[in-house]
């Protein structure tokens, strides 16, 4: 079965899908950038921040950011744009993973950056829009 419908079409599902995929791409691309910067030590963040994790490099947190946030967000965006029947479910999962990532980050490092609450809210937006998409369109 092919899922090649346009992301923009008629009905509220298309509006939800467009907004959802835009947020997912924004977060996913940001996570790719952040993951690469952590792996390459491009920000020269203090290693003392990693003491609770018993790590001596930002490489593993960068890889984790790519795996836990970037890949699920961009994958969910792809499924939503392609109107895949599980696009909404993938978005719910990606949003919840982002919320979990932020919760763990705050638990380990504390509320250290202004974007942490913003990302948690975006994770909730993705999860809620994904849930709404599944309810609006149902399974095909």
Short mmCIF file of C-alpha atoms in Angstrom, two decimals:
data_model
loop_
_atom_site.label_atom_id
_atom_site.label_comp_id
_atom_site.label_asym_id
_atom_site.label_seq_id
_atom_site.Cartn_x
_atom_site.Cartn_y
_atom_site.Cartn_z
CA UNK A 1 0.00 0.00 0.00
CA UNK A 2 1.35 3.41 -0.91
CA UNK A 3 0.90 6.53 1.21
CA UNK A 4 1.60 9.31 -1.24
CA UNK A 5 -1.21 11.73 -0.47
CA UNK A 6 -0.43 15.40 -0.10
CA UNK A 7 0.25 16.62 3.44
CA UNK A 8 -2.12 19.50 2.82
CA UNK A 9 -5.63 18.60 1.76
CA UNK A 10 -9.18 19.01 2.90
CA UNK A 11 -10.37 18.65 6.47
CA UNK A 12 -9.09 19.29 9.95
CA UNK A 13 -6.79 16.27 9.80
CA UNK A 14 -4.70 18.00 7.15
CA UNK A 15 -4.38 21.18 9.23
CA UNK A 16 -3.36 19.13 12.26
CA UNK A 17 -0.89 17.13 10.18
CA UNK A 18 0.71 20.24 8.73
CA UNK A 19 1.18 21.90 12.13
CA UNK A 20 2.31 18.65 13.71
CA UNK A 21 4.91 17.91 11.07
CA UNK A 22 6.21 21.50 11.23
CA UNK A 23 6.81 21.21 14.99
CA UNK A 24 8.36 17.76 14.59
CA UNK A 25 10.75 18.93 11.87
CA UNK A 26 11.72 21.98 13.95
CA UNK A 27 12.46 19.86 17.03
CA UNK A 28 14.07 17.07 15.02
CA UNK A 29 16.44 19.34 13.12
CA UNK A 30 17.33 21.12 16.35
CA UNK A 31 18.08 17.77 17.98
CA UNK A 32 20.30 16.76 15.03
CA UNK A 33 22.21 20.02 15.41
CA UNK A 34 22.46 19.60 19.17
CA UNK A 35 23.53 15.97 18.91
CA UNK A 36 26.28 16.78 16.41
CA UNK A 37 27.47 19.70 18.51
CA UNK A 38 27.63 17.50 21.62
CA UNK A 39 29.47 14.70 19.81
CA UNK A 40 31.98 17.17 18.30
CA UNK A 41 32.24 19.12 21.60
CA UNK A 42 31.34 22.21 19.59
CA UNK A 43 30.01 24.06 22.60
CA UNK A 44 32.86 23.07 24.94
CA UNK A 45 30.37 22.42 27.74
CA UNK A 46 31.83 21.77 31.18
CA UNK A 47 32.52 18.10 31.85
CA UNK A 48 31.52 18.68 35.47
CA UNK A 49 27.90 18.69 34.26
CA UNK A 50 28.36 15.02 33.40
CA UNK A 51 29.50 13.94 36.87
CA UNK A 52 26.06 12.53 37.83
CA UNK A 53 26.28 10.29 34.76
CA UNK A 54 29.89 9.18 35.37
CA UNK A 55 30.85 10.21 31.83
CA UNK A 56 33.96 11.99 30.68
CA UNK A 57 32.71 13.12 27.27
CA UNK A 58 29.62 14.67 25.73
CA UNK A 59 29.73 12.09 22.92
CA UNK A 60 27.25 9.63 24.49
CA UNK A 61 24.71 12.30 25.44
CA UNK A 62 24.95 13.55 21.84
CA UNK A 63 24.32 10.07 20.45
CA UNK A 64 21.44 9.63 22.88
CA UNK A 65 19.92 12.96 21.78
CA UNK A 66 20.04 11.80 18.17
CA UNK A 67 18.54 8.40 19.00
CA UNK A 68 15.87 9.47 21.52
CA UNK A 69 14.75 12.81 20.09
CA UNK A 70 15.98 13.46 16.52
CA UNK A 71 15.20 10.11 14.92
CA UNK A 72 11.72 9.70 16.47
CA UNK A 73 10.72 13.32 15.68
CA UNK A 74 11.90 13.22 12.09
CA UNK A 75 10.47 9.74 11.57
CA UNK A 76 7.10 10.82 12.96
CA UNK A 77 7.16 13.92 10.74
CA UNK A 78 7.81 11.73 7.71
CA UNK A 79 4.91 9.43 8.59
CA UNK A 80 2.58 12.37 9.22
CA UNK A 81 3.49 14.06 5.94
CA UNK A 82 3.01 10.78 4.06
CA UNK A 83 -0.38 10.28 5.75
CA UNK A 84 0.68 6.92 7.06
CA UNK A 85 -1.99 5.28 9.25
CA UNK A 86 0.44 5.16 12.19
CA UNK A 87 1.67 8.74 11.79
CA UNK A 88 -0.42 9.96 14.72
CA UNK A 89 0.76 7.12 16.96
CA UNK A 90 4.38 7.79 16.01
CA UNK A 91 3.88 11.44 16.89
CA UNK A 92 2.44 10.58 20.29
CA UNK A 93 5.46 8.37 20.97
CA UNK A 94 7.93 11.03 19.75
CA UNK A 95 6.29 13.69 21.91
CA UNK A 96 6.36 11.48 25.00
CA UNK A 97 10.01 10.58 24.35
CA UNK A 98 10.88 14.28 24.23
CA UNK A 99 9.04 14.93 27.49
CA UNK A 100 10.85 11.98 29.07
CA UNK A 101 14.19 13.23 27.76
CA UNK A 102 13.62 16.63 29.37
CA UNK A 103 12.44 15.09 32.67
CA UNK A 104 15.59 12.95 32.87
CA UNK A 105 17.76 15.90 31.87
CA UNK A 106 16.28 18.12 34.58
CA UNK A 107 16.52 15.31 37.16
CA UNK A 108 20.21 14.78 36.38
CA UNK A 109 21.44 18.31 35.62
CA UNK A 110 18.72 20.49 37.07
CA UNK A 111 16.82 23.20 35.25
CA UNK A 112 19.93 24.59 33.60
CA UNK A 113 18.72 26.01 30.29
CA UNK A 114 15.77 28.20 29.34
CA UNK A 115 14.85 25.95 26.42
CA UNK A 116 14.18 22.90 28.63
CA UNK A 117 10.62 23.94 29.54
CA UNK A 118 10.04 25.07 25.95
CA UNK A 119 11.05 21.63 24.65
CA UNK A 120 8.83 19.92 27.23
CA UNK A 121 5.88 22.01 26.02
CA UNK A 122 6.71 21.21 22.39
CA UNK A 123 6.81 17.52 23.32
CA UNK A 124 3.34 17.86 24.82
CA UNK A 125 2.13 19.71 21.70
CA UNK A 126 3.45 16.92 19.46
CA UNK A 127 1.88 14.20 21.63
CA UNK A 128 -1.47 15.99 21.79
CA UNK A 129 -1.58 16.78 18.08
CA UNK A 130 -0.60 13.20 17.29
CA UNK A 131 -3.40 11.95 19.53
CA UNK A 132 -5.81 14.37 17.89
CA UNK A 133 -4.72 13.23 14.44
CA UNK A 134 -5.46 9.60 15.30
CA UNK A 135 -8.91 10.61 16.55
CA UNK A 136 -9.67 12.87 13.58
CA UNK A 137 -8.65 10.45 10.86
CA UNK A 138 -8.93 7.07 12.52
CA UNK A 139 -7.32 4.02 10.95
CA UNK A 140 -7.50 3.48 7.21
#
